[in-house]
Every structure is written in C-alpha cells, then in structure tokens.
Amino acid sequence: MVKRAVLIGINYPGTEDELLGCVNDVKRMHKSLVELYGFLEENIVELIDTDTSKPQPTGKNIRQAFWDLVESAKSGDVLFVHYSGHGTRLPPETGEDDDTGFDECIVPSDNNYVTDDDIKEIVSHVPKGCSFTFISDSCHSGGLIDSAKEQIGESFKKKPNRKFKCPFGFFSSKGTTSEVETSIKIEQEGGENKFNGRNRFLPLQTSINMLKQASGRDDIKEGNIRTTLFDLFGEDASPKVKKFMKVVLSNMQESGGEGLMLGSLGKQAITFLKDKLNDEDYLKPAMDTQVKSKKEVYAGANTGGFGSNGILLSGCQTNQVSADVGSKDKAYGAFTDSLLIILAETKGKISYKDLVLKSRKHLEKQGYPQRPGLYCSDSYVNAPFIC
C-alpha cells in the first residue's frame, strides 16, 4: 500500500480578493500527514502560489497533479487531496432565466477554473480498492460532487433559503452576491477575543474582473465567461469548457453558422470556431450527445458520479462560505484548523463521520456559521480517516 497526497494552497497575492491562510493550511496538513499517517515526503506534492520554486497551482497543473495521483494508483493505495483557496460558481450561459444548474469550481492561481465535473471525471478513474479523500476548504464546496451520497449535510436534502445573512455578507441561492464583506470580525467563545477574517468565496463580478485583467479585455460579462476561458487557455482549459465549445459549434452548424457573435469573443476562440465549424470528426461526439447533454454543458448541471471510492469533506454547504481567518503567518482556514486540532487530539484515530461531526461542533462553538459536510458511499462513513 502506498499513500500519496496532493496539497493545494492559493493565497492570490496582489489580487483584489487575496487570502492569507491557504498556504499555511498546506504546510500544517503536510506535517500532519507525515507525523500521524506515515506519508513519505516524496509522495506528497505541494502546489502553492507563494513559492515560485514549487509547481504553481494553475488550472493545468492542478488537473495534471490529480491525474498523476490517480493514474499511478493501485488497489489498496490511499490517495489524498487537500484544497485551500477560493471557490466560485459559474452561472448558466443559456440565455434563459435558469437557476437550476451551476458549475461549482475551485479557483486556480491563473483563474483557469477546475470544475466539479473535472474532479468527478478524474475520481471516476480511481482503481477499485483504492480510496480517494478530497478535503475542500473553500466556499460552495458542498456542491463539488453533488451526485455523491450526502452522509452529513444539508446541501441536497432541502432547498436553501432564497437569501440568507451570515458574517461574510449576503448570498442568494442563485450563487450571486448582493453584498460581500471581504474583511469581517468573528467573535470567539465569550466574545472577548476577535480576529480579522475573510471568506473564501470569489464573487462572480470579481471573477470577471480578474479575467479582464488577465486577458486585457473589457467586454467579459455573464454570458461569455466560458468562451473567454477557452480564449485564454485553449486546450489547457477545463474539459467542461472545451465541451461547451463543441456544443456551440454543433448548434452553429445546425443554423448554418448564424448566431456567431464575433465581437464578444477573443482571437483564439474565433479562430477555433471558424476552423472547426465544418469538421465533422471533431463535432461528432458533441452531436451524438447534444440532446441529452445540452443543459449539462450550457447550464452547468452535473452528470455522472464521483465513483464508489471518492470521499469529500467539504468546509461548508453549497450555499455557504468558508472562513479564512487571522493575519500574516498566523492565518488559517477555519475548517482546516478544526480538522487538524481534532486529528491531533485523537492522534489520527477517528472515522470520517466522527471527524466531520466534531468539526461541526468545533466551528459552531467558535461562532462560525459554516457547516462542514461528508459525501461518500455508505462503506466509508464509519471507516478510519485515510488509513
């Protein structure tokens, strides 16, 4: 049996939504894996954005690290991923008033989003008899694998309130923000101690602003985000984005090329669309699946499963935010901090269920509104955590 891990921490230094605790989370989790669970240093890959000597947590590098982890695995191996960083939700791009489907994403350092479907596709290739544990300390993390069985959580058992208030701002069930505070105060037990905090949610408008900065374009808006991502990253973009482009092409072909709004696209996307418009071999997969997958591709609704061996521990529910608290070297993710405290107290001997339940109690006691979740098959609920 081999134990392998990928640890991702993204602080987004110099951006308008900079975080402080994500890289610290990676360092602390790294130490815990070695000391409590016997992971070897050579089997732990770190992707952080505060050390240029290490692989950077770009979208391409994160997806490749995930694939390397899975493709090298054999039955009996233990695979572990920890992500600390921003989460976001890409809205539907159907042009319809449809709030039923979003792409939940983790946000790499270059904004080349890794979608929930990307993650599910990778984990579906985990060999039989090999476990894959994914801890996501980010906002909306309960929706990363929403086809997995929800063992602990409220993300899919009932619809969230249309709008709710928490210390991090106002959020609606459509995944947009009407009011976001990036600097907050959270009271500890007794109300005597306070510390600065941020949330790990990247609002849609901030996402768009960051894409504008990266691309030098000022015409990016809701409705052309996916084509912009393809224009920026091409074949390195999310497979979900590339699939979206195929269906756009298929629809264009059916309409004789009408409806192509070149003014809203970048050069790479325009060239791609023109070159591939009459390429039947390229279009065939999209054409074969278009009827059943159109909503999935355009509106972000999820298909497929997370695999029987995938286990997600989410820092919050789909309609909640995760806290990034503290300042400078002492900053941390509230969820990650709770897990590490519990693992140290139990010397690593705890089940998935008990770990998440204890984390919920710890965060509630500290005054955090976020409620961690557990998503996995029944066989892992009471199984020992990454053992």
Coordinates of C-alpha atoms in Angstrom, one line a residue:
M1 CA 0.0 0.0 0.0
V2 CA 1.2 3.5 -0.9
K3 CA -0.1 6.7 0.5
R4 CA 0.1 9.7 -1.9
A5 CA -1.2 13.3 -1.5
V6 CA -1.6 16.5 -3.4
L7 CA -1.9 19.6 -1.3
I8 CA -3.0 22.9 -2.9
G9 CA -2.9 26.3 -1.2
I10 CA -3.7 29.5 -3.1
N11 CA -3.4 32.9 -1.4
Y12 CA -3.8 35.0 -4.7
P13 CA -1.3 37.6 -3.5
G14 CA -1.7 41.1 -5.1
T15 CA -5.3 40.5 -6.2
E16 CA -8.4 42.2 -5.0
D17 CA -9.5 39.0 -3.2
E18 CA -6.3 38.0 -1.6
L19 CA -6.4 35.3 1.1
L20 CA -3.8 34.7 3.9
G21 CA -4.3 31.3 5.4
C22 CA -4.3 28.9 2.4
V23 CA -0.6 28.2 2.1
N24 CA -0.4 27.9 5.9
D25 CA -3.1 25.2 5.7
V26 CA -0.9 23.2 3.2
K27 CA 2.2 23.4 5.5
R28 CA 0.2 22.2 8.5
M29 CA -1.6 19.5 6.7
H30 CA 1.7 18.3 5.2
K31 CA 3.1 18.0 8.7
S32 CA 0.0 16.1 9.9
L33 CA 0.2 13.6 7.1
V34 CA 3.8 12.7 7.8
E35 CA 3.6 12.6 11.6
L36 CA 0.2 11.0 12.1
Y37 CA -0.3 8.9 8.9
G38 CA 3.2 8.0 7.8
F39 CA 3.1 9.7 4.4
L40 CA 6.6 9.8 2.8
E41 CA 7.9 13.2 1.7
E42 CA 8.5 12.0 -1.8
N43 CA 4.8 11.0 -2.1
I44 CA 3.4 14.5 -1.2
V45 CA 3.1 17.1 -4.0
E46 CA 2.6 20.7 -3.0
L47 CA 1.2 23.4 -5.3
I48 CA 1.3 26.8 -3.7
D49 CA 1.5 30.3 -5.1
T50 CA 3.8 32.0 -2.6
D51 CA 6.9 30.0 -3.6
T52 CA 8.0 30.1 -7.2
S53 CA 10.4 27.2 -6.6
K54 CA 7.4 24.9 -6.3
P55 CA 4.9 24.0 -9.1
Q56 CA 2.3 26.8 -9.3
P57 CA -1.3 26.0 -8.7
T58 CA -2.6 26.8 -12.2
G59 CA -5.6 25.1 -13.6
K60 CA -3.4 23.0 -15.9
N61 CA -1.1 21.9 -13.1
I62 CA -3.9 21.1 -10.7
R63 CA -5.7 18.9 -13.2
Q64 CA -2.4 17.2 -14.1
A65 CA -1.5 16.6 -10.4
F66 CA -4.9 15.0 -9.9
W67 CA -4.4 12.7 -13.0
D68 CA -0.9 11.8 -11.9
L69 CA -2.2 10.9 -8.5
V70 CA -5.0 8.6 -9.9
E71 CA -3.1 7.1 -12.8
S72 CA -0.2 6.0 -10.6
A73 CA -2.6 4.3 -8.1
K74 CA -3.1 0.6 -7.5
S75 CA -5.7 -1.3 -5.5
G76 CA -5.1 -0.8 -1.8
D77 CA -3.4 2.6 -2.2
V78 CA -4.6 5.7 -0.2
L79 CA -5.0 8.9 -2.2
F80 CA -5.5 12.3 -0.5
V81 CA -6.1 15.8 -1.8
H82 CA -6.4 18.9 0.3
Y83 CA -7.5 22.2 -1.3
S84 CA -7.5 25.6 0.4
G85 CA -8.5 28.6 -1.7
H86 CA -11.4 30.4 -3.4
G87 CA -14.5 28.6 -4.6
T88 CA -16.9 30.1 -7.1
R89 CA -20.0 29.2 -9.2
L90 CA -20.2 29.8 -12.9
P91 CA -23.8 30.7 -13.8
P92 CA -25.7 29.2 -16.7
E93 CA -25.0 30.6 -20.2
T94 CA -28.1 29.5 -21.9
G95 CA -29.6 33.0 -22.2
E96 CA -32.5 31.7 -20.2
D97 CA -33.8 32.5 -16.8
D98 CA -32.5 29.3 -15.4
D99 CA -31.0 28.9 -11.9
T100 CA -31.1 25.2 -11.7
G101 CA -27.6 24.4 -12.6
F102 CA -24.2 26.0 -11.9
D103 CA -20.6 24.8 -12.3
E104 CA -19.1 24.8 -8.8
C105 CA -15.4 25.4 -9.3
I106 CA -12.2 25.7 -7.4
V107 CA -10.2 28.8 -8.5
P108 CA -6.6 28.2 -9.5
S109 CA -3.9 30.9 -9.4
D110 CA -4.4 31.8 -13.1
N111 CA -8.3 31.6 -12.9
N112 CA -8.3 28.6 -15.2
Y113 CA -11.2 27.1 -13.3
V114 CA -11.3 23.4 -12.3
T115 CA -15.0 22.5 -12.3
D116 CA -16.9 19.9 -10.3
D117 CA -17.2 17.7 -13.4
D118 CA -13.4 17.8 -14.0
I119 CA -12.9 16.4 -10.5
K120 CA -15.6 13.8 -10.8
E121 CA -14.2 12.6 -14.1
I122 CA -10.8 12.2 -12.6
V123 CA -12.0 10.4 -9.5
S124 CA -14.1 8.0 -11.6
H125 CA -10.8 6.5 -12.7
V126 CA -9.6 5.6 -9.2
P127 CA -8.8 1.9 -9.2
K128 CA -11.1 -0.5 -7.4
G129 CA -10.0 -0.9 -3.8
C130 CA -8.2 2.4 -3.7
S131 CA -9.7 5.3 -1.7
F132 CA -9.6 9.0 -2.7
T133 CA -10.2 11.5 0.0
F134 CA -10.7 15.1 -1.0
I135 CA -10.9 17.9 1.6
S136 CA -12.0 21.2 0.2
D137 CA -11.7 24.3 2.4
S138 CA -13.4 26.7 0.1
C139 CA -16.8 28.2 -0.4
H140 CA -19.7 26.3 -2.1
S141 CA -17.5 23.1 -1.5
G142 CA -20.6 21.0 -0.7
G143 CA -21.5 21.2 -4.4
L144 CA -18.2 19.9 -5.8
I145 CA -19.6 16.3 -6.1
D146 CA -23.3 16.7 -5.8
S147 CA -24.0 13.2 -7.3
A148 CA -22.2 11.6 -4.4
K149 CA -24.3 10.4 -1.4
E150 CA -24.7 13.1 1.2
Q151 CA -24.0 11.5 4.5
I152 CA -23.7 14.7 6.6
G153 CA -25.0 17.9 5.3
E154 CA -28.0 20.0 4.1
S155 CA -26.9 20.8 0.6
F156 CA -29.2 18.5 -1.2
K157 CA -31.8 17.4 1.3
K158 CA -33.7 20.6 1.0
K159 CA -33.5 23.8 -1.0
P160 CA -31.6 26.7 0.6
N161 CA -33.4 29.9 1.6
R162 CA -33.6 32.4 -1.2
K163 CA -31.4 34.7 0.6
F164 CA -29.6 34.4 4.0
K165 CA -27.2 36.5 6.0
C166 CA -24.0 35.4 7.6
P167 CA -21.0 37.3 8.9
F168 CA -19.4 37.2 5.4
G169 CA -22.2 39.0 3.6
F170 CA -25.5 38.3 1.8
F171 CA -25.7 35.4 -0.6
S172 CA -28.6 34.2 -2.7
S173 CA -29.5 30.7 -3.9
K174 CA -28.6 31.7 -7.4
G175 CA -24.9 31.9 -6.4
T176 CA -24.5 35.6 -6.8
T177 CA -23.7 38.1 -4.1
S178 CA -25.6 41.3 -3.5
E179 CA -23.4 42.4 -0.6
V180 CA -20.0 40.9 0.2
E181 CA -17.6 42.0 3.0
T182 CA -14.1 40.8 2.4
S183 CA -13.0 41.9 5.9
I184 CA -15.0 40.7 8.8
K185 CA -14.9 40.3 12.5
I186 CA -15.8 36.9 14.1
E187 CA -16.2 36.6 17.8
Q188 CA -14.7 33.7 19.6
E189 CA -16.4 32.0 22.5
G190 CA -17.3 34.5 25.2
G191 CA -17.0 37.4 22.8
E192 CA -13.7 38.6 24.4
N193 CA -11.3 37.8 21.5
K194 CA -11.8 39.0 17.9
F195 CA -9.7 38.5 14.8
N196 CA -9.8 39.6 11.2
G197 CA -11.4 37.3 8.7
R198 CA -12.1 36.9 5.1
N199 CA -14.4 34.5 3.2
R200 CA -13.1 32.0 0.6
F201 CA -15.8 32.9 -1.9
L202 CA -14.9 34.6 -5.2
P203 CA -17.9 36.7 -6.3
L204 CA -18.9 36.5 -10.0
Q205 CA -18.0 40.1 -10.6
T206 CA -14.6 39.7 -9.0
S207 CA -14.0 36.6 -11.2
I208 CA -14.9 38.7 -14.2
N209 CA -12.6 41.5 -13.1
M210 CA -9.7 39.1 -12.7
L211 CA -10.4 37.6 -16.2
K212 CA -10.4 41.1 -17.6
Q213 CA -7.0 41.8 -16.0
A214 CA -5.6 38.5 -17.3
S215 CA -6.9 39.0 -20.9
G216 CA -6.7 42.7 -21.3
R217 CA -10.3 42.7 -22.5
D218 CA -13.1 44.8 -21.0
D219 CA -16.1 43.1 -22.8
I220 CA -16.3 40.0 -20.5
K221 CA -19.6 39.5 -18.8
E222 CA -22.1 36.9 -17.7
G223 CA -22.9 35.0 -20.9
N224 CA -19.4 34.8 -22.4
I225 CA -17.3 33.6 -19.5
R226 CA -16.8 30.1 -20.8
T227 CA -15.8 31.3 -24.3
T228 CA -13.4 33.7 -22.6
L229 CA -11.8 30.9 -20.6
F230 CA -11.3 29.0 -23.8
D231 CA -9.8 32.0 -25.5
L232 CA -7.4 32.5 -22.6
F233 CA -6.4 28.9 -22.1
G234 CA -7.2 26.9 -25.2
E235 CA -6.5 23.2 -24.9
D236 CA -5.4 23.8 -21.3
A237 CA -8.9 25.0 -20.3
S238 CA -11.3 22.8 -18.3
P239 CA -12.6 19.8 -20.3
K240 CA -16.1 21.2 -19.4
V241 CA -15.2 24.5 -21.2
K242 CA -14.0 22.6 -24.2
K243 CA -17.1 20.5 -24.3
F244 CA -19.1 23.7 -24.2
M245 CA -17.3 25.0 -27.2
K246 CA -18.1 21.8 -29.1
V247 CA -21.8 22.2 -28.5
V248 CA -21.6 25.8 -29.5
L249 CA -20.1 24.6 -32.8
S250 CA -22.7 22.0 -33.2
N251 CA -25.5 24.5 -32.8
M252 CA -23.8 26.9 -35.2
Q253 CA -23.5 24.1 -37.8
E254 CA -27.2 23.4 -37.5
S255 CA -28.0 27.1 -38.0
G256 CA -25.6 27.4 -41.0
G257 CA -23.1 29.4 -38.9
E258 CA -25.6 32.0 -37.9
G259 CA -25.5 33.5 -34.4
L260 CA -21.7 33.7 -34.1
M261 CA -21.2 36.9 -32.2
L262 CA -17.5 37.5 -33.1
G263 CA -17.4 40.8 -31.2
S264 CA -17.8 39.0 -27.9
L265 CA -15.0 36.5 -28.5
G266 CA -11.3 36.7 -28.4
K267 CA -9.0 35.8 -31.3
Q268 CA -8.3 32.2 -30.2
A269 CA -11.9 31.4 -29.8
I270 CA -12.9 33.0 -33.1
T271 CA -10.1 31.1 -34.9
F272 CA -11.1 27.8 -33.2
L273 CA -14.8 28.2 -34.2
K274 CA -14.0 29.0 -37.8
D275 CA -11.6 26.2 -38.2
K276 CA -13.8 23.6 -36.6
L277 CA -17.2 24.7 -37.9
N278 CA -17.2 22.1 -40.7
D279 CA -15.0 19.4 -39.0
E280 CA -17.5 16.5 -38.7
D281 CA -14.9 14.3 -36.9
Y282 CA -14.4 16.9 -34.2
L283 CA -18.1 17.7 -33.9
K284 CA -19.4 14.1 -33.9
P285 CA -19.1 13.4 -30.2
A286 CA -20.9 16.6 -29.3
M287 CA -23.6 16.0 -32.0
D288 CA -24.2 12.5 -30.7
T289 CA -24.8 13.6 -27.2
Q290 CA -26.2 17.1 -27.7
V291 CA -29.8 16.4 -26.9
K292 CA -29.1 14.8 -23.5
S293 CA -26.2 17.0 -22.6
K294 CA -27.2 20.5 -23.7
K295 CA -28.4 21.5 -20.3
E296 CA -25.4 19.9 -18.7
V297 CA -22.9 21.8 -20.9
Y298 CA -24.6 25.1 -21.1
A299 CA -26.3 25.5 -17.6
G300 CA -23.7 23.7 -15.6
A301 CA -25.9 20.9 -14.3
N302 CA -23.9 17.9 -13.2
T303 CA -23.9 14.4 -14.7
G304 CA -22.1 11.2 -13.8
G305 CA -20.9 10.2 -10.4
F306 CA -18.0 10.6 -8.1
G307 CA -17.1 6.9 -8.0
S308 CA -17.6 4.5 -5.2
N309 CA -14.1 5.3 -3.8
G310 CA -14.4 9.1 -3.6
I311 CA -14.9 10.8 -0.3
L312 CA -15.4 14.5 0.0
L313 CA -15.1 16.5 3.2
S314 CA -16.4 20.0 2.5
G315 CA -15.8 23.1 4.5
C316 CA -19.4 24.2 4.1
Q317 CA -22.6 23.6 2.3
T318 CA -23.3 24.6 -1.3
N319 CA -24.9 27.9 -0.3
Q320 CA -22.4 28.8 2.4
V321 CA -18.9 30.4 2.6
S322 CA -15.8 29.1 4.4
A323 CA -13.7 31.4 6.6
D324 CA -10.1 32.4 6.1
V325 CA -9.1 34.0 9.4
G326 CA -6.1 35.5 11.2
S327 CA -3.3 37.7 9.8
K328 CA 0.1 37.1 8.2
D329 CA 1.9 34.0 9.3
K330 CA -0.9 33.0 11.8
A331 CA -3.7 32.9 9.2
Y332 CA -5.6 29.7 8.5
G333 CA -8.8 28.2 7.2
A334 CA -11.3 27.7 10.0
F335 CA -12.3 24.3 8.6
T336 CA -8.8 23.0 8.1
D337 CA -7.8 24.3 11.6
S338 CA -10.7 22.4 13.2
L339 CA -9.7 19.2 11.4
L340 CA -6.0 19.5 12.4
I341 CA -7.0 20.2 16.1
I342 CA -9.2 17.1 16.2
L343 CA -6.7 14.9 14.4
A344 CA -4.0 15.9 16.9
E345 CA -6.3 15.3 19.9
T346 CA -7.3 11.8 18.6
K347 CA -3.8 11.0 17.3
G348 CA -5.3 10.4 13.9
K349 CA -7.5 7.6 15.0
I350 CA -11.0 8.7 14.0
S351 CA -13.7 7.8 11.5
Y352 CA -14.8 10.1 8.7
K353 CA -18.2 10.6 10.3
D354 CA -16.8 11.5 13.7
L355 CA -14.3 13.8 12.2
V356 CA -16.9 15.8 10.4
L357 CA -19.3 15.9 13.3
K358 CA -16.6 17.0 15.7
S359 CA -15.6 19.7 13.2
R360 CA -19.1 21.0 13.1
K361 CA -19.3 21.2 16.8
H362 CA -15.9 22.9 17.0
L363 CA -16.8 25.6 14.4
E364 CA -20.2 26.2 16.0
K365 CA -18.6 26.7 19.4
Q366 CA -16.2 29.2 17.8
G367 CA -19.1 31.1 16.3
Y368 CA -18.6 30.2 12.6
P369 CA -21.9 29.7 10.6
Q370 CA -20.4 27.3 8.1
R371 CA -21.4 23.6 8.4
P372 CA -19.0 21.0 7.0
G373 CA -20.3 18.0 5.1
L374 CA -19.4 14.5 4.3
Y375 CA -20.2 12.9 0.9
C376 CA -19.3 9.3 0.2
S377 CA -20.7 5.8 -0.2
D378 CA -22.0 4.0 2.9
S379 CA -18.9 1.9 3.2
Y380 CA -16.7 4.9 4.1
V381 CA -18.9 6.6 6.7
N382 CA -17.5 4.8 9.7
A383 CA -14.2 3.8 8.1
P384 CA -11.0 5.2 9.7
F385 CA -9.9 8.5 8.2
I386 CA -7.2 8.0 5.5
C387 CA -6.0 4.7 6.9

